[in-house]
Coordinates of C-alpha atoms in Angstrom, one line a residue:
X648 CA 0.0 0.0 0.0
X649 CA 1.3 3.4 -0.8
X650 CA 1.9 6.2 1.7
X651 CA -0.3 9.3 2.0
X652 CA 1.2 12.8 1.8
X653 CA -0.9 15.9 2.8
X654 CA -0.2 19.3 1.2
X655 CA -1.0 22.0 3.7
X656 CA -0.6 25.7 4.1
X657 CA -2.4 29.1 4.2
X658 CA -4.2 30.3 1.1
X659 CA -2.4 31.2 -2.1
X660 CA 1.0 29.6 -1.3
X661 CA 0.8 27.3 -4.4
X662 CA -0.5 24.0 -3.0
X663 CA -2.6 23.2 -6.0
X664 CA 0.2 24.1 -8.4
X665 CA 2.6 21.8 -6.6
X666 CA -0.1 19.1 -6.4
X667 CA -0.6 19.3 -10.2
X668 CA 3.1 19.1 -10.8
X669 CA 3.6 16.1 -8.5
X670 CA 0.6 14.2 -9.9
X671 CA 1.3 15.4 -13.5
X672 CA -2.3 16.3 -14.0
X673 CA -4.7 19.2 -13.9
X674 CA -7.3 17.4 -11.9
X675 CA -6.9 14.5 -9.5
X676 CA -10.2 12.7 -10.4
X677 CA -12.2 13.6 -13.4
X678 CA -15.6 12.1 -14.1
X679 CA -17.3 12.9 -17.4
X680 CA -20.8 12.4 -15.9
X681 CA -22.7 15.7 -15.5
X682 CA -23.3 16.7 -11.9
X683 CA -20.4 14.7 -10.4
X684 CA -18.1 16.8 -8.2
X685 CA -14.5 16.7 -9.3
X686 CA -12.5 15.6 -6.3
X687 CA -9.4 17.7 -6.4
X688 CA -8.2 16.4 -3.1
X689 CA -6.6 13.1 -4.2
X690 CA -3.8 12.2 -6.7
X691 CA -1.1 9.6 -7.3
X692 CA 2.6 10.0 -7.7
X693 CA 5.8 8.0 -7.5
X694 CA 9.5 8.8 -7.0
X695 CA 12.5 6.5 -7.0
X696 CA 10.2 3.5 -7.2
X697 CA 8.1 4.6 -4.2
X698 CA 4.4 5.2 -5.0
X699 CA 2.4 7.5 -2.8
X700 CA -0.9 9.3 -2.7
X701 CA -1.2 13.1 -2.3
X702 CA -4.1 14.8 -0.5
X703 CA -4.5 18.5 -1.5
X704 CA -6.2 20.8 1.1
X705 CA -7.7 24.2 1.1
X706 CA -6.0 27.3 2.6
X707 CA -5.8 27.1 6.4
X708 CA -7.1 30.2 8.2
X709 CA -7.7 30.6 12.0
X710 CA -10.0 33.3 13.4
X711 CA -12.4 33.6 10.5
X712 CA -16.1 33.4 11.0
X713 CA -16.7 32.3 7.4
X714 CA -18.5 28.9 7.4
X715 CA -16.7 27.7 4.3
X716 CA -13.3 28.5 5.9
X717 CA -14.3 26.7 9.1
X718 CA -15.1 23.6 7.0
X719 CA -11.6 23.9 5.3
X720 CA -9.9 24.0 8.7
X721 CA -11.7 20.8 9.7
X722 CA -10.7 19.1 6.4
X723 CA -7.1 20.2 6.8
X724 CA -7.0 18.7 10.3
X725 CA -8.5 15.4 9.0
X726 CA -5.9 15.3 6.2
X727 CA -3.1 15.8 8.7
X728 CA -4.5 13.1 10.9
X729 CA -4.7 10.6 8.0
X730 CA -1.3 11.5 6.4
X731 CA 1.9 9.6 6.9
X732 CA 4.0 12.7 5.9
X733 CA 3.1 16.3 5.5
X734 CA 4.4 18.9 3.0
X735 CA 3.9 22.4 4.5
X736 CA 4.0 25.2 1.8
X737 CA 4.9 28.8 2.6
X738 CA 5.4 31.8 0.3
X739 CA 9.0 33.1 0.1
X740 CA 7.8 36.3 -1.4
X741 CA 5.7 37.2 1.6
X742 CA 8.1 35.8 4.3
X743 CA 7.0 34.3 7.6
X744 CA 3.5 35.3 8.5
X745 CA 1.3 34.8 11.6
X746 CA -0.8 32.4 9.6
X747 CA 2.2 30.3 8.8
X748 CA 3.0 30.2 12.5
X749 CA -0.6 29.0 13.2
X750 CA -0.1 26.1 10.7
X751 CA 3.3 25.3 12.2
X752 CA 1.7 24.9 15.7
X753 CA -0.8 22.5 14.3
X754 CA 1.9 20.4 12.6
X755 CA 4.1 20.3 15.7
X756 CA 1.3 18.7 17.6
X757 CA 0.8 16.1 14.9
X758 CA 4.1 14.4 15.5
X759 CA 4.3 13.6 11.8
X760 CA 7.3 14.1 9.5
X761 CA 7.0 17.6 8.1
X762 CA 8.7 19.0 5.0
X763 CA 8.7 22.8 4.8
X764 CA 8.6 24.0 1.2
X765 CA 9.5 27.6 0.6
X766 CA 7.5 28.0 -2.6
X767 CA 8.1 30.5 -5.4
X768 CA 11.9 30.3 -4.9
X769 CA 12.5 31.0 -8.5
X770 CA 16.1 32.1 -8.2
X771 CA 19.2 32.0 -6.0
X772 CA 18.2 35.2 -4.1
X773 CA 14.7 33.8 -3.3
X774 CA 16.3 30.5 -2.2
X775 CA 18.6 32.4 0.2
X776 CA 15.6 34.4 1.6
X777 CA 13.8 31.1 2.5
X778 CA 16.1 30.8 5.5
X779 CA 13.7 33.0 7.5
X780 CA 11.4 29.9 7.8
X781 CA 13.9 28.1 10.0
X782 CA 12.3 30.3 12.7
X783 CA 9.3 28.0 12.8
X784 CA 11.5 25.2 14.3
X785 CA 10.3 22.5 11.8
X786 CA 13.7 21.5 10.4
X787 CA 15.1 21.7 6.9
X788 CA 13.6 24.2 4.4
X789 CA 13.2 23.2 0.8
X790 CA 13.4 26.1 -1.7
X791 CA 11.0 25.1 -4.5
X792 CA 9.3 26.6 -7.5
X793 CA 6.2 24.7 -8.1
X794 CA 5.8 26.6 -11.4
X795 CA 9.1 25.4 -13.0
X796 CA 9.8 22.4 -10.8
X797 CA 13.2 23.5 -9.4
X798 CA 13.9 22.0 -6.0
X799 CA 11.3 19.3 -6.3
X800 CA 13.9 16.6 -6.8
X801 CA 15.6 17.1 -3.4
X802 CA 12.2 17.4 -1.7
X803 CA 11.0 14.1 -3.2
X804 CA 14.3 12.4 -2.4
X805 CA 13.9 13.1 1.3
X806 CA 10.1 12.7 1.3
X807 CA 10.2 9.1 0.1
X808 CA 12.9 8.3 2.6
X809 CA 10.4 9.2 5.4
X810 CA 8.0 6.5 4.3
X811 CA 7.7 3.4 6.5
X812 CA 9.1 0.1 5.2
X813 CA 6.0 -1.8 3.9
X814 CA 7.8 -5.1 4.0
X815 CA 7.1 -5.6 7.7
X816 CA 4.9 -8.7 7.6
X817 CA 3.9 -10.7 4.6
X818 CA 0.2 -11.3 4.3
X819 CA -0.8 -14.7 2.9
X820 CA -1.4 -14.7 -0.8
X821 CA -5.2 -14.6 -0.6
X822 CA -7.7 -12.3 -2.2
X823 CA -8.1 -9.0 -0.3
X824 CA -11.5 -7.4 -0.5
X825 CA -12.3 -3.9 0.7
X826 CA -15.9 -3.0 1.5
X827 CA -16.3 0.7 0.6
X828 CA -19.0 3.2 0.1
X829 CA -20.8 6.2 1.6
X830 CA -21.7 6.3 5.3
X831 CA -24.8 4.3 6.3
X832 CA -25.0 2.1 3.1
X833 CA -24.5 -1.1 5.2
X834 CA -20.7 -1.7 5.1
X835 CA -20.5 -2.7 8.8
X836 CA -23.6 -4.8 8.5
X837 CA -22.0 -6.7 5.6
X838 CA -18.9 -7.4 7.5
X839 CA -20.9 -8.4 10.6
X840 CA -23.1 -10.7 8.5
X841 CA -20.0 -12.4 7.2
X842 CA -17.9 -12.7 10.4
X843 CA -20.2 -11.6 13.3
X844 CA -21.4 -15.1 14.2
X845 CA -18.3 -17.0 13.0
X846 CA -15.7 -15.6 15.4
X847 CA -13.9 -18.9 15.4
X848 CA -13.0 -18.6 11.8
X849 CA -11.6 -15.0 12.0
X850 CA -7.9 -14.3 12.1
X851 CA -6.7 -10.8 12.4
X852 CA -3.3 -9.9 10.9
X853 CA -2.5 -6.4 12.1
X854 CA 0.4 -4.2 11.2
X855 CA 1.2 -0.9 12.7
X856 CA -1.5 1.5 13.9
X857 CA -1.7 3.2 10.5
X858 CA -1.6 0.0 8.4
X859 CA -4.6 -1.8 7.1
X860 CA -6.0 -4.7 9.1
X861 CA -6.7 -8.0 7.3
X862 CA -9.4 -10.1 8.7
X863 CA -9.3 -13.6 7.3
X864 CA -12.6 -15.3 6.5
X865 CA -12.4 -19.0 5.6
X866 CA -15.8 -20.7 5.7
X867 CA -18.4 -22.0 3.3
X868 CA -15.8 -22.6 0.7
X869 CA -14.4 -19.1 0.8
X870 CA -10.9 -18.0 1.9
X871 CA -10.1 -14.3 1.7
X872 CA -9.1 -11.2 3.7
X873 CA -11.5 -8.4 4.4
X874 CA -9.5 -5.1 4.4
X875 CA -10.1 -2.7 7.2
X876 CA -8.2 0.4 8.3
X877 CA -7.3 1.7 11.7
X878 CA -10.0 4.0 13.1
X879 CA -12.4 3.2 10.2
X880 CA -15.4 3.3 12.5
X881 CA -14.4 6.4 14.4
X882 CA -16.9 9.2 13.7
X883 CA -16.6 11.8 16.4
X884 CA -15.7 15.1 15.0
X885 CA -16.4 14.5 11.3
X886 CA -20.1 14.9 11.0
X887 CA -19.9 18.1 8.8
X888 CA -17.0 16.6 6.8
X889 CA -18.2 13.1 6.3
X890 CA -17.7 13.0 2.6
X891 CA -14.1 14.3 2.8
X892 CA -13.4 11.9 5.7
X893 CA -14.9 8.9 4.0
X894 CA -12.9 9.7 0.8
X895 CA -9.7 9.7 2.9
X896 CA -10.6 6.4 4.5
X897 CA -11.5 4.9 1.1
X898 CA -8.0 5.8 -0.2
X899 CA -6.3 3.4 2.3
X900 CA -8.9 0.7 2.0
X901 CA -8.8 0.7 -1.8
X902 CA -5.1 0.8 -2.1
X903 CA -4.8 -2.2 0.2
X904 CA -7.3 -4.3 -1.7
X905 CA -7.3 -6.5 -4.8
X906 CA -11.0 -6.1 -5.3
X907 CA -13.4 -3.5 -3.9
X908 CA -17.0 -4.1 -3.0
X909 CA -18.7 -0.8 -3.6
X910 CA -21.9 -0.7 -1.6
X911 CA -24.8 1.6 -2.9
X912 CA -28.0 2.3 -1.0
X913 CA -30.9 1.1 -3.2
X914 CA -33.4 3.5 -1.6
X915 CA -31.2 6.5 -2.6
X916 CA -29.9 5.4 -5.9
X917 CA -26.4 6.1 -7.2
X918 CA -25.0 9.4 -5.8
X919 CA -22.2 11.7 -6.8
X920 CA -20.0 10.4 -4.0
X921 CA -20.6 6.8 -5.1
X922 CA -19.2 7.8 -8.5
X923 CA -16.2 9.5 -6.9
X924 CA -15.4 6.3 -5.0
X925 CA -15.8 4.3 -8.1
X926 CA -13.3 6.7 -9.8
X927 CA -10.9 6.1 -6.9
X928 CA -11.2 2.3 -7.5
X929 CA -10.7 2.4 -11.3
X930 CA -7.8 5.0 -10.9
X931 CA -6.0 2.5 -8.7
X932 CA -6.7 -0.4 -11.2
X933 CA -8.6 -2.5 -8.7
X934 CA -11.3 -5.0 -9.5
X935 CA -14.8 -3.9 -8.4
X936 CA -18.2 -5.4 -7.6
X937 CA -21.2 -3.1 -7.0
X938 CA -23.5 -4.2 -4.3
X939 CA -27.0 -2.6 -4.3
X940 CA -28.0 -2.9 -0.6
X941 CA -31.4 -2.5 1.0
X942 CA -33.1 -3.9 -2.1
X943 CA -35.8 -5.3 0.2
X944 CA -36.9 -1.7 0.9
X945 CA -37.5 -0.8 -2.7
X946 CA -41.1 -1.0 -4.0
X947 CA -41.1 -3.6 -6.7
X948 CA -42.6 -3.3 -10.2
X949 CA -42.5 -5.4 -13.3
X950 CA -39.0 -4.4 -14.4
X951 CA -37.7 -2.7 -11.3
X952 CA -34.3 -4.5 -11.1
X953 CA -33.6 -4.3 -14.8
X954 CA -34.6 -0.6 -14.8
X955 CA -32.4 0.2 -11.8
X956 CA -29.5 -1.7 -13.4
X957 CA -29.8 0.1 -16.7
X958 CA -30.0 3.5 -15.0
X959 CA -26.9 2.6 -13.0
X960 CA -24.9 1.6 -16.0
X961 CA -25.8 4.9 -17.7
X962 CA -24.3 6.7 -14.7
X963 CA -21.1 4.6 -14.4
X964 CA -20.3 4.5 -18.2
X965 CA -17.9 3.5 -19.6
X966 CA -17.5 0.9 -16.8
X967 CA -20.6 -1.0 -17.8
X968 CA -19.1 -4.5 -17.4
X969 CA -18.9 -4.2 -13.6
X970 CA -20.8 -6.9 -11.9
X971 CA -23.9 -5.6 -10.1
X972 CA -25.5 -7.6 -7.2
X973 CA -28.8 -6.7 -5.6
X974 CA -28.9 -7.7 -1.9
X975 CA -30.4 -7.1 1.5
X976 CA -27.5 -7.5 4.0
X977 CA -29.9 -7.5 6.9
X978 CA -31.6 -10.7 5.6
X979 CA -28.3 -12.0 4.2
X980 CA -29.9 -12.1 0.8
X981 CA -27.2 -12.8 -1.9
X982 CA -24.3 -11.8 0.3
X983 CA -22.5 -15.0 -0.5
X984 CA -23.2 -14.5 -4.2
X985 CA -21.5 -11.1 -3.8
X986 CA -18.4 -12.8 -2.2
X987 CA -18.4 -15.5 -5.0
X988 CA -18.5 -12.7 -7.6
X989 CA -15.6 -10.8 -5.9
X990 CA -13.5 -14.0 -6.0
X991 CA -14.3 -14.4 -9.7
X992 CA -13.3 -10.8 -10.4
X993 CA -10.1 -11.4 -8.5
X994 CA -9.3 -14.6 -10.5
X995 CA -10.1 -12.9 -13.8
X996 CA -7.9 -9.9 -13.0
X997 CA -5.1 -12.2 -11.9
X998 CA -5.3 -14.1 -15.1
X999 CA -5.2 -10.9 -17.2
X1000 CA -2.1 -9.8 -15.3
X1001 CA -0.3 -13.1 -15.8
X1002 CA -1.2 -13.1 -19.5
X1003 CA 0.1 -9.6 -20.0
X1004 CA 3.5 -10.6 -18.5
X1005 CA 4.0 -13.5 -20.9

């Protein structure tokens, strides 16, 4: 699983420009469907053979009564909490500001590796002026120009060295399935339906606090890992930022999995966030099964299931070959069919990979 890097800083210091340079894109996730929010928070990068994910955040401001800026503050705090390493951008043209100091205090409390980027260091004079930021007490300063890319090589060299060694404990070569989706679509209910009454057949393989947790399920002819992440069920302070929060959690789950089981609430239909999560899955080249939960609550007509499926395929185009399973997790309707399908997707994907290597 790749590491997560958060880009933070006050407004207008060049976070999005650096984000676009590191991800080599103009937009992290782009969905052609009308009405789908483009998620500019998430992108992929790699350096010296180390792959990592980047979370872009809004400008951090303290003391503002603006509701939107309050939401951004919460999102920045969530991104810092989720990240393995943090890139803190400051503007060399404006020098050290009180707002920079506010962000620095937040980062010192995080106990995470912090890389201070003095952005807009477009020449030797500006690079020399970046020394003022040593006053924040966050260690080495990296003079960088996110516009022309100068200084990014040294930054990335040190950044990837901060990543934890992922070769701590080899997990058995079994399929790894992540159950993902919006809040309250039935993810926990599905996991509980599979393992809740079968505690004797569950084996937890846990890494460090921030690693994914693999819960082994081997019954009824199945043998696979369900992927969970540390703190996945923690809700607390994230009520107003639940979409941003669940996106961050989905990043770790998706990257740890071979196949993702995307759960959709049948009573609400496919939502923009469902499509964003599907984009995360396909962007990471993972197999996917769409599970339409709460189907028992939908009023049935002559062609209800077919109509729903056709409408869904229109929304998820061009990914129309994705298996779709209609289920009621509460009554355990078709949940084993869903697992069987996930195994088939895993096997088919594995065969394609092997063939492509011949």
